[in-house]
Coordinates of C-alpha atoms in Angstrom, one line a residue:
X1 CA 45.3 -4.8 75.3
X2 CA 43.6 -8.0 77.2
X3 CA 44.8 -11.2 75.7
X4 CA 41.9 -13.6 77.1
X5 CA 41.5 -17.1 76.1
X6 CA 39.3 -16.7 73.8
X7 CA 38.8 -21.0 74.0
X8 CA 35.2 -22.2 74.5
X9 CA 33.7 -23.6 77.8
X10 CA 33.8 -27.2 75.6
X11 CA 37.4 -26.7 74.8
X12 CA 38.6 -25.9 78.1
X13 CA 36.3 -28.7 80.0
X14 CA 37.7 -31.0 77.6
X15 CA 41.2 -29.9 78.5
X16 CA 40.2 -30.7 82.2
X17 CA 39.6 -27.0 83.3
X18 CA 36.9 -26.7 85.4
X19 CA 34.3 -24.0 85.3
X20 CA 35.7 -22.5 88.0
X21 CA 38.8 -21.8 86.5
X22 CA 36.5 -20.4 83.4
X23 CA 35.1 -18.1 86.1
X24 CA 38.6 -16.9 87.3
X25 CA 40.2 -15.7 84.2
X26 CA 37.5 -13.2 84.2
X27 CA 38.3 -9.9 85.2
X28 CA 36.8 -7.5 87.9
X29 CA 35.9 -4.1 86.9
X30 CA 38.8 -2.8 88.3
X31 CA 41.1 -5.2 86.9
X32 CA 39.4 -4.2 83.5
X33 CA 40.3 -0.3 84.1
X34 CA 43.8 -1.1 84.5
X35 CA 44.0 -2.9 81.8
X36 CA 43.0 -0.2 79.8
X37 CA 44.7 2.6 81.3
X38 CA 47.9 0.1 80.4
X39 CA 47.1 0.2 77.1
X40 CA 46.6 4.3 77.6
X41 CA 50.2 4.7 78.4
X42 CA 51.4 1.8 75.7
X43 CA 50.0 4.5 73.2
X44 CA 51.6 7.1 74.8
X45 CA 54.8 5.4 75.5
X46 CA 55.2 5.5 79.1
X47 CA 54.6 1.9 79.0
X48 CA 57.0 -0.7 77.0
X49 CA 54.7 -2.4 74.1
X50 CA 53.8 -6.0 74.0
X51 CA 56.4 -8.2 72.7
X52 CA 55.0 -10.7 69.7
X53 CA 55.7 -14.3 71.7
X54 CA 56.5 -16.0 67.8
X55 CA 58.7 -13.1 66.1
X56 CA 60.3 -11.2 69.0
X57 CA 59.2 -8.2 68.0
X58 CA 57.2 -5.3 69.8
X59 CA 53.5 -4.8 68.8
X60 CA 52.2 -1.4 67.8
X61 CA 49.7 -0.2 70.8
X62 CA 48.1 1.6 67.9
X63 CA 46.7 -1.7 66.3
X64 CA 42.9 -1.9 67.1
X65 CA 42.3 -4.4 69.9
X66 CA 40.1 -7.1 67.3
X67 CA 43.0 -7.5 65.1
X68 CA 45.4 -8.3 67.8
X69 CA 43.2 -10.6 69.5
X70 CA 43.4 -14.2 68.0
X71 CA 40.5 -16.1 67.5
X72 CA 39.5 -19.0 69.6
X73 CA 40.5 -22.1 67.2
X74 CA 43.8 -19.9 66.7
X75 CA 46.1 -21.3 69.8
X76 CA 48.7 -19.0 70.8
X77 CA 51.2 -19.1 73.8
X78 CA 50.8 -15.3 73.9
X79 CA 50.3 -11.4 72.1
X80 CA 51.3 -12.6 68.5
X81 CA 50.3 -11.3 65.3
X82 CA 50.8 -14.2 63.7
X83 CA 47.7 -15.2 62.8
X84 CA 47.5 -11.9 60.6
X85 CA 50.4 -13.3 58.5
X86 CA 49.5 -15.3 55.7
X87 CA 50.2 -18.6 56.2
X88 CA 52.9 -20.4 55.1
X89 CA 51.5 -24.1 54.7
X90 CA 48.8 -22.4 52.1
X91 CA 51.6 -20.0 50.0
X92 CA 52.3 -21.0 46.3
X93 CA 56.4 -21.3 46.1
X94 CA 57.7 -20.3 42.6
X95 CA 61.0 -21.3 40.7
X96 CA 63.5 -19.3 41.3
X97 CA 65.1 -17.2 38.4
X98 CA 68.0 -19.8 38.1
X99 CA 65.5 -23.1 37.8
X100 CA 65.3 -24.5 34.9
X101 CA 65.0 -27.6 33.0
X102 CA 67.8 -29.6 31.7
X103 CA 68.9 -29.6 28.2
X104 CA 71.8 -32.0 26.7
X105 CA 72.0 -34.6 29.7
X106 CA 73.5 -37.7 29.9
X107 CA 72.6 -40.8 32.1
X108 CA 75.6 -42.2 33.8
X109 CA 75.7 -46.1 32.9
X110 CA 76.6 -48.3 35.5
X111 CA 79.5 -51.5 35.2
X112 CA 77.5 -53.5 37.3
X113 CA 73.7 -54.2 38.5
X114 CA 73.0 -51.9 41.4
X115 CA 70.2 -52.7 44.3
X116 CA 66.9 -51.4 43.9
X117 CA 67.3 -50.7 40.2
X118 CA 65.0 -52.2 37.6
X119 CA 64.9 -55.9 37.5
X120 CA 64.8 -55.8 33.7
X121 CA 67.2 -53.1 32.2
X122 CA 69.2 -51.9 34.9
X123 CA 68.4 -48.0 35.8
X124 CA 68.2 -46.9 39.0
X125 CA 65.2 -44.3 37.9
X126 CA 62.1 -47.0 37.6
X127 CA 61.1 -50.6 38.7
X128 CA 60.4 -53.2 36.5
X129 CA 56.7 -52.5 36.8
X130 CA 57.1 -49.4 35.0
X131 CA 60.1 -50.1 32.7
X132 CA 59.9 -49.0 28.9
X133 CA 62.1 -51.3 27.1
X134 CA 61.3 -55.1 26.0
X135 CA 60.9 -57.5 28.4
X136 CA 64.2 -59.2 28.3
X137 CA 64.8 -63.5 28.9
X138 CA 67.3 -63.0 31.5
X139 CA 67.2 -59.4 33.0
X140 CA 70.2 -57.5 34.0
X141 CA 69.6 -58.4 37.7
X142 CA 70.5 -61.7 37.0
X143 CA 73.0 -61.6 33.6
X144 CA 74.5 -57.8 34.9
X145 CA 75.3 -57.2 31.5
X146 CA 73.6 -54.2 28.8
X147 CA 72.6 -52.4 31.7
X148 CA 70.8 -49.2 30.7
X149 CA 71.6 -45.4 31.8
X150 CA 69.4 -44.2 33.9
X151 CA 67.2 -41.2 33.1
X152 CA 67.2 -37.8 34.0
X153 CA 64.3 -36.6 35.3
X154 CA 63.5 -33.1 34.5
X155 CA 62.4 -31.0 37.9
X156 CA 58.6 -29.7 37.8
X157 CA 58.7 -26.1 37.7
X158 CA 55.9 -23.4 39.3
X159 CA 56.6 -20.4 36.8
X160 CA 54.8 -17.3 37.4
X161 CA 52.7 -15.3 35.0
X162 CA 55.2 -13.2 33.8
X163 CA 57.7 -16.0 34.1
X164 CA 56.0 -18.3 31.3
X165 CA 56.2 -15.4 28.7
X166 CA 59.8 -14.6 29.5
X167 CA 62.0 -14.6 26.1
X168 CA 65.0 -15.0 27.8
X169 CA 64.2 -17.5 30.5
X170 CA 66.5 -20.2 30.9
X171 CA 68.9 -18.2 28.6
X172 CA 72.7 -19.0 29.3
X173 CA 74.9 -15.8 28.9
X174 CA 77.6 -18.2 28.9
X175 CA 76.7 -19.0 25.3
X176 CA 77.0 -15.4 23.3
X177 CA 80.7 -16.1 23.7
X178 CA 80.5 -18.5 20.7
X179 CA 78.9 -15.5 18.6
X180 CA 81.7 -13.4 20.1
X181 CA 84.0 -15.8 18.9
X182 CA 82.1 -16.6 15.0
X183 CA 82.7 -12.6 14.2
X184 CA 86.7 -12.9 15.4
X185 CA 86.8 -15.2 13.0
X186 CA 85.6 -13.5 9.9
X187 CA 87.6 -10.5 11.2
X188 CA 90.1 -12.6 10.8
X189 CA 89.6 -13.7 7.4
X190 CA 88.7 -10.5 6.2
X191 CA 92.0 -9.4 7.5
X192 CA 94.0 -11.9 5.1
X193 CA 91.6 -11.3 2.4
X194 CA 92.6 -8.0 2.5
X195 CA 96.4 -8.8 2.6
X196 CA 96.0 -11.2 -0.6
X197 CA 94.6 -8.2 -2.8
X198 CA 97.6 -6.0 -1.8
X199 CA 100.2 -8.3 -2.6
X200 CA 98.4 -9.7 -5.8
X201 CA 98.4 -6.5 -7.4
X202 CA 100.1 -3.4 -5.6
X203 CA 103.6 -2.2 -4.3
X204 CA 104.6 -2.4 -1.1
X205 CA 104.0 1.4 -0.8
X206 CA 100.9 1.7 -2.7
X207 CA 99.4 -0.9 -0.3
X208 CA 100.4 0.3 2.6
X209 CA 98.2 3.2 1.2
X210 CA 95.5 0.8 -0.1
X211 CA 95.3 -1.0 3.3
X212 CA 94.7 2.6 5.2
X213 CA 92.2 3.4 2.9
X214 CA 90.4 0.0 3.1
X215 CA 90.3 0.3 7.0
X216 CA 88.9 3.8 6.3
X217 CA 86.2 2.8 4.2
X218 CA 85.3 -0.1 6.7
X219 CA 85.3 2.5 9.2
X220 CA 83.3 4.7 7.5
X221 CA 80.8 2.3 6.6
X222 CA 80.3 1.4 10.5
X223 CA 79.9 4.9 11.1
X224 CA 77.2 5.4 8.7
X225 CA 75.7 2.2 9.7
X226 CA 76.3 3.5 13.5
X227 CA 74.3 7.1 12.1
X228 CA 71.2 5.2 10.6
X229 CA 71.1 3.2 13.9
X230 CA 70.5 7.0 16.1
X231 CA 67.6 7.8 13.5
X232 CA 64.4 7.9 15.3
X233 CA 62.2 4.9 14.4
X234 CA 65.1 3.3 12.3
X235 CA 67.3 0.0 13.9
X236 CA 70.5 -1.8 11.5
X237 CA 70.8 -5.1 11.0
X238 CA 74.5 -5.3 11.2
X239 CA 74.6 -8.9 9.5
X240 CA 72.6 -8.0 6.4
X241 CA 73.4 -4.0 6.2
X242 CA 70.0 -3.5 6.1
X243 CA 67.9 -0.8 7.7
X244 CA 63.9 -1.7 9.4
X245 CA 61.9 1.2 10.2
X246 CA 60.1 0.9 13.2
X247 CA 56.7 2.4 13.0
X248 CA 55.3 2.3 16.8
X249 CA 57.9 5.1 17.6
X250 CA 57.5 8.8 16.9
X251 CA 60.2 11.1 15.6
X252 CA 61.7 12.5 18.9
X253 CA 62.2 15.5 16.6
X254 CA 58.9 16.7 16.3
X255 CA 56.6 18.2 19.1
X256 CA 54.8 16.5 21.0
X257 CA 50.8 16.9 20.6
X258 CA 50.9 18.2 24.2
X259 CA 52.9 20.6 23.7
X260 CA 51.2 22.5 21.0
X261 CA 48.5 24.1 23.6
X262 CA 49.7 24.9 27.4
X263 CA 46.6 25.8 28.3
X264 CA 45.0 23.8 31.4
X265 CA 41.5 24.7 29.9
X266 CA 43.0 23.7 25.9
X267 CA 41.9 20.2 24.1
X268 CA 42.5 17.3 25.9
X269 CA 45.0 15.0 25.7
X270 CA 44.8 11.1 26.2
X271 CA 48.0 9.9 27.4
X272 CA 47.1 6.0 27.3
X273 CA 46.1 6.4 23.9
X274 CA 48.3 9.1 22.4
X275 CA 45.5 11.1 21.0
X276 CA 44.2 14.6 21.0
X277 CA 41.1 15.0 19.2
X278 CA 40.3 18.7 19.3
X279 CA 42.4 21.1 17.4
X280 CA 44.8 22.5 19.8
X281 CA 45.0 26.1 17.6
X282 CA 41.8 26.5 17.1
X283 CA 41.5 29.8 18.9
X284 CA 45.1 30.8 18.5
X285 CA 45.9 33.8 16.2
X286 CA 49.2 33.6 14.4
X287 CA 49.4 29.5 14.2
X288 CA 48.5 29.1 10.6
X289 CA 51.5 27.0 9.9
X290 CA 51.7 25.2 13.0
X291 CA 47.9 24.1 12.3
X292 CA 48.8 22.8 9.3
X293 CA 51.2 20.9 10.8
X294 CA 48.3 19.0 13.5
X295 CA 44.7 20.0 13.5
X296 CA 43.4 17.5 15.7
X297 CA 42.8 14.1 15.2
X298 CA 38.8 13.9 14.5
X299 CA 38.8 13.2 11.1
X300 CA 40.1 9.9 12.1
X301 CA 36.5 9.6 13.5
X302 CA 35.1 10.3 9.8
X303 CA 37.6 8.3 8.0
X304 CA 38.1 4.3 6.9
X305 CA 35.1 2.0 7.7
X306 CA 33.8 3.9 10.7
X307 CA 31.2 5.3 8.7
X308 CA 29.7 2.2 8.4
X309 CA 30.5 1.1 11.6
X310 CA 27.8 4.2 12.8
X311 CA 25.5 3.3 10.2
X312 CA 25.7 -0.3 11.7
X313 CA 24.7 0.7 14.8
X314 CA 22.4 3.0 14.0
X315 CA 20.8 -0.2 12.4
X316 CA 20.3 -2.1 15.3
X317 CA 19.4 0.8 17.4
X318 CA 16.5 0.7 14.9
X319 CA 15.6 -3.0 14.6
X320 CA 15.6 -3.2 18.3
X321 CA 12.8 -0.7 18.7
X322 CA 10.9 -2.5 15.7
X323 CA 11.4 -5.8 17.8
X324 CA 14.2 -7.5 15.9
X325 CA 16.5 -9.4 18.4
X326 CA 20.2 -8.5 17.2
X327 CA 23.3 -6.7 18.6
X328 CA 25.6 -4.8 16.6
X329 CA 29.1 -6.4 19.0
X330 CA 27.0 -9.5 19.6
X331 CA 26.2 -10.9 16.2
X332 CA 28.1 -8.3 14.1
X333 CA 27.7 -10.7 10.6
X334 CA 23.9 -11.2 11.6
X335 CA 23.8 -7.8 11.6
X336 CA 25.7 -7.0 8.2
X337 CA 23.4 -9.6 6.5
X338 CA 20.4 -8.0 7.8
X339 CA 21.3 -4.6 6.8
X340 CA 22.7 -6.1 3.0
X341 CA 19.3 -7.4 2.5
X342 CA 17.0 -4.0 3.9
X343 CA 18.5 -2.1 1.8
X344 CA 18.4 -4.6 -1.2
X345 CA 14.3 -4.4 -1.0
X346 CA 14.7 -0.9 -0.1
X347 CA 16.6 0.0 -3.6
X348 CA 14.2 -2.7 -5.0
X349 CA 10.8 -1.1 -3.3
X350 CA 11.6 2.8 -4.3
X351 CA 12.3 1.1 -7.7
X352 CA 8.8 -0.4 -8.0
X353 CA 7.1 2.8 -7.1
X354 CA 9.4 4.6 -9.7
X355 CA 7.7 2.6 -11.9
X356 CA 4.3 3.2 -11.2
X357 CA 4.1 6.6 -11.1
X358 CA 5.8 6.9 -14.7
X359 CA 3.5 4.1 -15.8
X360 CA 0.5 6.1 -14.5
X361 CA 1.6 10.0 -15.2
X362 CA 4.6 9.3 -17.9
X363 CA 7.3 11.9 -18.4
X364 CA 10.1 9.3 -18.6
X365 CA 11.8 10.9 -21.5
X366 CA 12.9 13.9 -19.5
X367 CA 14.7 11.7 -17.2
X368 CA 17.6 10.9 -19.3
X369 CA 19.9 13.7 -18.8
X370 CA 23.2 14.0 -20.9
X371 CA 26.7 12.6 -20.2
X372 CA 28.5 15.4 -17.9
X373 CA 31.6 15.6 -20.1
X374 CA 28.8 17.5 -23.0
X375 CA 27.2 19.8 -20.2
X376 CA 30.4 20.6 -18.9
X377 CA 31.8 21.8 -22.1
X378 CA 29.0 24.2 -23.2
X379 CA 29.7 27.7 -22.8
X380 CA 27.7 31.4 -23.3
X381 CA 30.6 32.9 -25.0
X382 CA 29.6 34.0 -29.1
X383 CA 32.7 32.7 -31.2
X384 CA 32.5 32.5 -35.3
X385 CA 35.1 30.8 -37.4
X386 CA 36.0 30.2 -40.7
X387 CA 36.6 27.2 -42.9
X388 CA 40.0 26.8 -42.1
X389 CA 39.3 27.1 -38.4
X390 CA 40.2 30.1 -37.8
X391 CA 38.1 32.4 -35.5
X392 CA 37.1 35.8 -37.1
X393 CA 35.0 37.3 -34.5
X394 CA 33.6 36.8 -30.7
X395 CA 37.5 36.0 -28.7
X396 CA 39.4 38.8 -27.7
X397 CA 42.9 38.8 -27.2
X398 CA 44.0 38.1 -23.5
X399 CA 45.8 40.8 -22.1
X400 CA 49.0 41.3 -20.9
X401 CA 50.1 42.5 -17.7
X402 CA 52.8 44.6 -18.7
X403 CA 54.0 48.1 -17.3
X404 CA 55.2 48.5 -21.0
X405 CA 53.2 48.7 -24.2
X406 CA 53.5 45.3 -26.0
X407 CA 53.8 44.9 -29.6
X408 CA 53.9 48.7 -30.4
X409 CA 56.4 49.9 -33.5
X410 CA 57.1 53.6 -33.5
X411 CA 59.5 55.3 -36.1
X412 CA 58.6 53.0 -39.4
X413 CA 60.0 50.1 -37.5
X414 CA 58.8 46.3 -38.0
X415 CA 61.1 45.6 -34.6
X416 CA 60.8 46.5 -31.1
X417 CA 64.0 47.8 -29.4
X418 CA 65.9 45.0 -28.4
X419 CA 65.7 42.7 -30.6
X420 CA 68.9 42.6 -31.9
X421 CA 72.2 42.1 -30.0
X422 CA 75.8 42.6 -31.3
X423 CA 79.2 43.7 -29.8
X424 CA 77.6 44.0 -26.9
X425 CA 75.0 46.9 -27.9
X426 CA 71.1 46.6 -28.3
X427 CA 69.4 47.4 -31.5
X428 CA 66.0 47.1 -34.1
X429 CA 66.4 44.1 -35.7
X430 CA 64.6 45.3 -38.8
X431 CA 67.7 47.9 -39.7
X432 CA 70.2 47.2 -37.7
X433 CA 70.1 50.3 -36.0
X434 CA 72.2 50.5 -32.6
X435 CA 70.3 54.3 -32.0
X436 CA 66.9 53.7 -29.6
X437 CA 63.8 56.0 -31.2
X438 CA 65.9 56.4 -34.3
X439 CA 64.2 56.6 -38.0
X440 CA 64.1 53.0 -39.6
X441 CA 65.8 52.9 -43.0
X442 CA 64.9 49.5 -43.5
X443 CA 67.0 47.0 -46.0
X444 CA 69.4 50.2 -46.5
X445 CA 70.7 50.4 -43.2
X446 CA 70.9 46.4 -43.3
X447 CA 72.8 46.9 -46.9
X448 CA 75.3 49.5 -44.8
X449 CA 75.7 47.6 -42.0
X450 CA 76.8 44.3 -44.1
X451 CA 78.9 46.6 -46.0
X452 CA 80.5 48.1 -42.6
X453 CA 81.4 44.4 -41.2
X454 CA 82.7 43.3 -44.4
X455 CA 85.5 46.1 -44.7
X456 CA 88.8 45.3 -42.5
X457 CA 88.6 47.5 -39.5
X458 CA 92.4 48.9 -40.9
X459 CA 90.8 50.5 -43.6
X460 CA 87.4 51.5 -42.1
X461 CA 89.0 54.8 -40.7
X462 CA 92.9 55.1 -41.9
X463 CA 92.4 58.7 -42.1
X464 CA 90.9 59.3 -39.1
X465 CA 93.7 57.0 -37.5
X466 CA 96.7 58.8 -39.2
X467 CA 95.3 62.5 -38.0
X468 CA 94.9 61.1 -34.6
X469 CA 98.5 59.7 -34.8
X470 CA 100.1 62.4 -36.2
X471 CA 100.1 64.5 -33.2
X472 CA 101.6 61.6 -31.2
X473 CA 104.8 61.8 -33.7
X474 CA 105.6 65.5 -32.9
X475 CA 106.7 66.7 -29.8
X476 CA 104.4 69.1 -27.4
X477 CA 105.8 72.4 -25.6
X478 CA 105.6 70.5 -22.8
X479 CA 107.5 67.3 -23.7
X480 CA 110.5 69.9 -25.4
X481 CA 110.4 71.7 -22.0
X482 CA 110.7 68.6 -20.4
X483 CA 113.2 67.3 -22.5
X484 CA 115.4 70.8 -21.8
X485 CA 114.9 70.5 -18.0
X486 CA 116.4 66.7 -18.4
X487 CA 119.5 67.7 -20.1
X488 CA 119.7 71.0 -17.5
X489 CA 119.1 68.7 -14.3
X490 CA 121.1 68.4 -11.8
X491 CA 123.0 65.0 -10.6
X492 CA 121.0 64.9 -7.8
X493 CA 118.0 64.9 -10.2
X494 CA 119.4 61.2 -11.6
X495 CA 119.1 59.7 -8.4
X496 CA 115.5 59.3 -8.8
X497 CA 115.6 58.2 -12.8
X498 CA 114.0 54.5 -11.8
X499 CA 110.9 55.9 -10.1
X500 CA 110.0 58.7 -12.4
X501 CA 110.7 55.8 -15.2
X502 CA 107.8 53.9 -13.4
X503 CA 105.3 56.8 -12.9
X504 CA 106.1 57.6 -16.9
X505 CA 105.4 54.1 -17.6
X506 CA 102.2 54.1 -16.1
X507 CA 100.7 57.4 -17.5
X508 CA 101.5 55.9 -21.1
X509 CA 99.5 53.2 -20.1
X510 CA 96.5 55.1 -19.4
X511 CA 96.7 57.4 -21.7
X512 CA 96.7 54.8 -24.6
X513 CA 93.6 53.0 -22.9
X514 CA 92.0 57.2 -23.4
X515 CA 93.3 56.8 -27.1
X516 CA 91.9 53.4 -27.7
X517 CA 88.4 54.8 -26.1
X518 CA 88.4 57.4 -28.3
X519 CA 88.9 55.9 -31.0
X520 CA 85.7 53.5 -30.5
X521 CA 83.4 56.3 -29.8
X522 CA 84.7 58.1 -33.4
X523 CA 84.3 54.7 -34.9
X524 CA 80.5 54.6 -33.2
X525 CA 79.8 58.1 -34.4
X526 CA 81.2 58.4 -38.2
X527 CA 79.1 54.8 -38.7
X528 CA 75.8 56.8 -37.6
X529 CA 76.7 59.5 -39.9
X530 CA 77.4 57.6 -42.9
X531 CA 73.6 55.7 -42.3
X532 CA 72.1 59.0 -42.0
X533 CA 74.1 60.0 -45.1
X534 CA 73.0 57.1 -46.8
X535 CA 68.9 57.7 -45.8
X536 CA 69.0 61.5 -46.4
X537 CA 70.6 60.4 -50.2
X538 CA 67.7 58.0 -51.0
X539 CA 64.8 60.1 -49.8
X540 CA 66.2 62.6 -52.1

């Protein structure tokens, strides 16, 4: 690349160059092809690239030729780039991050009056021209007594845009220790408030116990504290106990609106303003629940004030073509108050022809039409009732959806089965009767069964019971057989007396639970007979 001056004829005459040695630093044609076949092998690095003369550094061949050139009211020693640097007289310098202003200072005061401090109170910071405090008779330069502290200038600080709206600018981490330091000491306290209550009014062991189970407690309570802080959406304030929801977060729990519909061609989905308008299962089969879940985000379109907000505009739209000057973002109250008052002389307008037209053809009468609540509650249905209110004819009884017949008595009963419950058996509750489909006897069978549970159950069936005991008292073939066999056995029979005891104890056992069965089931059947009895006597 040719670095040429690039200096006017004025410029270099005034320098005392002559215009021959203008004409010289112009090159020849061959010169020229050189010079680019230089640059040629620059490019391709046969050739070493020019060296910046202000940096050091080399210069990319690569760079276009008119922005490595430097202009001619640019003066450079050599190939520079400098000029395509910005430059450094014109830059804005910023605080740094560790600039700030000064709180809490104190001006040093002085013993003595110092030279070139204020004639009239003493500080080194002002001259008496500018000082702030009373004129005094005899000034400190001359008494060199009351001599005031100098100030402290606060430094002028270029903050960026971020910089001003930075919370914790100027913020000195040194000072959280003394928060660190405020919570040891209720620790602290809390710790010999503790240790009062266990020796006001506990043993040594129970509050040894006592002190665990406070420090469990207070551990437990951090912990749940500690659980409400992970909640999506939720934050603790540890000093007050308190939870704050935090609304501008979504539960991480639940899926994402993008995630509903994976298809590239699906509803689209606004990232910068978290919405999805379409309903992303619209064409989905099987995601009823999930759509009930999200269905889009349209009706939010439809909802609130927007309504009127399109009605608004709609307004204007139409007052601008009739040649009404107003804008619905413009002069949005302008607009409101035009609108309030069209459709107040609209309203009043369709009123006044109303009016008129029943003035001139009448018929206003049938324009009063009854309160809803009466038209509501007529009905084509035909009921009659009687004086008492209740309904003779015209309303059938609902029916009831029932596999079984409702309400249907079979046998003479006034009952259905089932409704009566004793001992644990089902029965008619008309008779008593614990027989299903069985005759009803009516109060007869409730006269027996009174009469049944009134008689002790030893003397309900002592008969029965003394024939069923009196085989028990003699002994069977079998039982004299076994007997013989016992007295005949051998001694290597008594060897096993304990077990056979055990296997004789158990088969008594189960055979009086058989015995006591038995017995019940007589009981059950000899009470049917005697009802029977009982009927069969009075129908005859």
């Amino acid at each position: 690349m040719t670095n040429a001056s690039q200096k006017p004829v004025s410029a270099l005459i005034r320098q005392g160059a002559g215009l021959g040695e203008v004409q010289e630093g112009r090159k020849t044609k061959d010169e020229y092809r050189k010079q680019k076949d230089l640059e040629e092998e620059r490019k391709l690095g046969l050739e070493p690239a020019m060296v910046d003369v202000e940096t050091g550094r080399d210069i990319n061949p690569h760079i276009p030729e008119f922005i490595v050139k430097n202009p001619w009211y640019v003066p450079s020693r050599g190939p520079t780039l400098q000029h395509q640097r910005p430059h450094e007289e014109r830059q804005i310098h910023y605080s740094g991050i560790d600039e700030w202003y000064k709180h809490g200072s104190t001006g040093t005061v002085a013993s003595r009056y110092r030279k070139g401090a204020c004639e009239n109170c003493g500080a080194l910071t002002h001259k008496k021209k500018d000082c702030f405090e009373r004129p005094r008779k005899l000034g400190a330069k001359w008494t060199g007594e009351d001599i005031a502290p100098d100030e402290f200038i606060q430094p002028n600080l270029t903050l960026r845009w971020d910089a001003k709206r930075d919370r914790w600018n100027g913020y000195d981490p040194a000072s959280h220790q003394q928060v660190v330091e405020e919570y040891e000491k209720l620790e602290q306290t809390r710790k010999l408030l503790r240790e009062e209550k266990l020796k006001e009014g506990h043993s040594d062991v129970a509050g040894g116990n006592n002190e665990v189970d406070a420090s469990k407690s207070d551990l437990d309570d951090e912990d749940k504290y500690a659980d409400d802080a992970d909640m999506a959406g939720v934050t603790v304030d540890m000093d007050s106990r308190t939870r704050i929801t935090v609304r501008n977060l979504r539960i991480r729990e639940d899926t994402a609106k993008y995630l509903y519909n994976l298809d590239p061609n699906g509803p689209y989905y606004d990232p910068k303003s978290r919405s999805m308008r379409e309903n992303p299962f619209a064409n989905l089969p099987g995601k009823e629940k999930e759509a009930a879940k999200f269905a889009g985000e349209n009706f939010i379109r439809y909802t609130g004030e927007v309504v009127e907000a399109n009605e608004a505009q709609v307004f204007a739209w139409q007052a601008r073509c009739k040649g009404i000057d107003v804008h619905a973002l413009a002069e949005p109250t302008k607009l409101e108050a035009m609108k309030k008052e069209f459709s107040t002389q609209k309203l009043r307008a369709k009123d006044e022809q109303k009016e008129k037209l029943l003035e001139k053809y009448g018929g206003e009468e049938y324009l009063d039409v009854p309160p809803k609540e009466l038209l509501l509650a007529q009905t084509e249905s035909y009921v009659e009732y009687n004086r008492k209110g209740k309904v003779i004819k015209g309303e059938e009884r609902p029916g009831v959806r029932s596999r079984y017949e409702e309400d249907k008595m079979i046998n003479n009963h006034t009952a259905v089965w089932g409704s009566y419950w004793e001992a644990g058996r089902w029965g008619y509750a008309c008779c008593h009767s614990f027989t299903k489909n069985s005759y009803c006897i009516g109060e007869a069978g409730l006269e027996v069964h009174r009469e049944f549970s009134n008689t002790p159950k030893d003397q309900q069936y002592s008969g029965r019971e003394n024939a069923n005991d009196a085989p028990s008292s003699s002994k069977s073939p079998k039982s004299g057989k076994k007997d013989e066999d016992e007295e005949n056995s051998s001694p290597s029979n008594s060897t096993k007396g304990n077990s056979s005891a055990q296997c004789e104890s158990d088969e008594e056992d189960e055979t009086d639970l058989e015995k006591a069965q038995q017995l019940e089931e007589e009981r059950r059947i000899d009470a049917e007979k005697r009802i029977a009895f009982i009927f069969f006597r009075n129908i005859c």
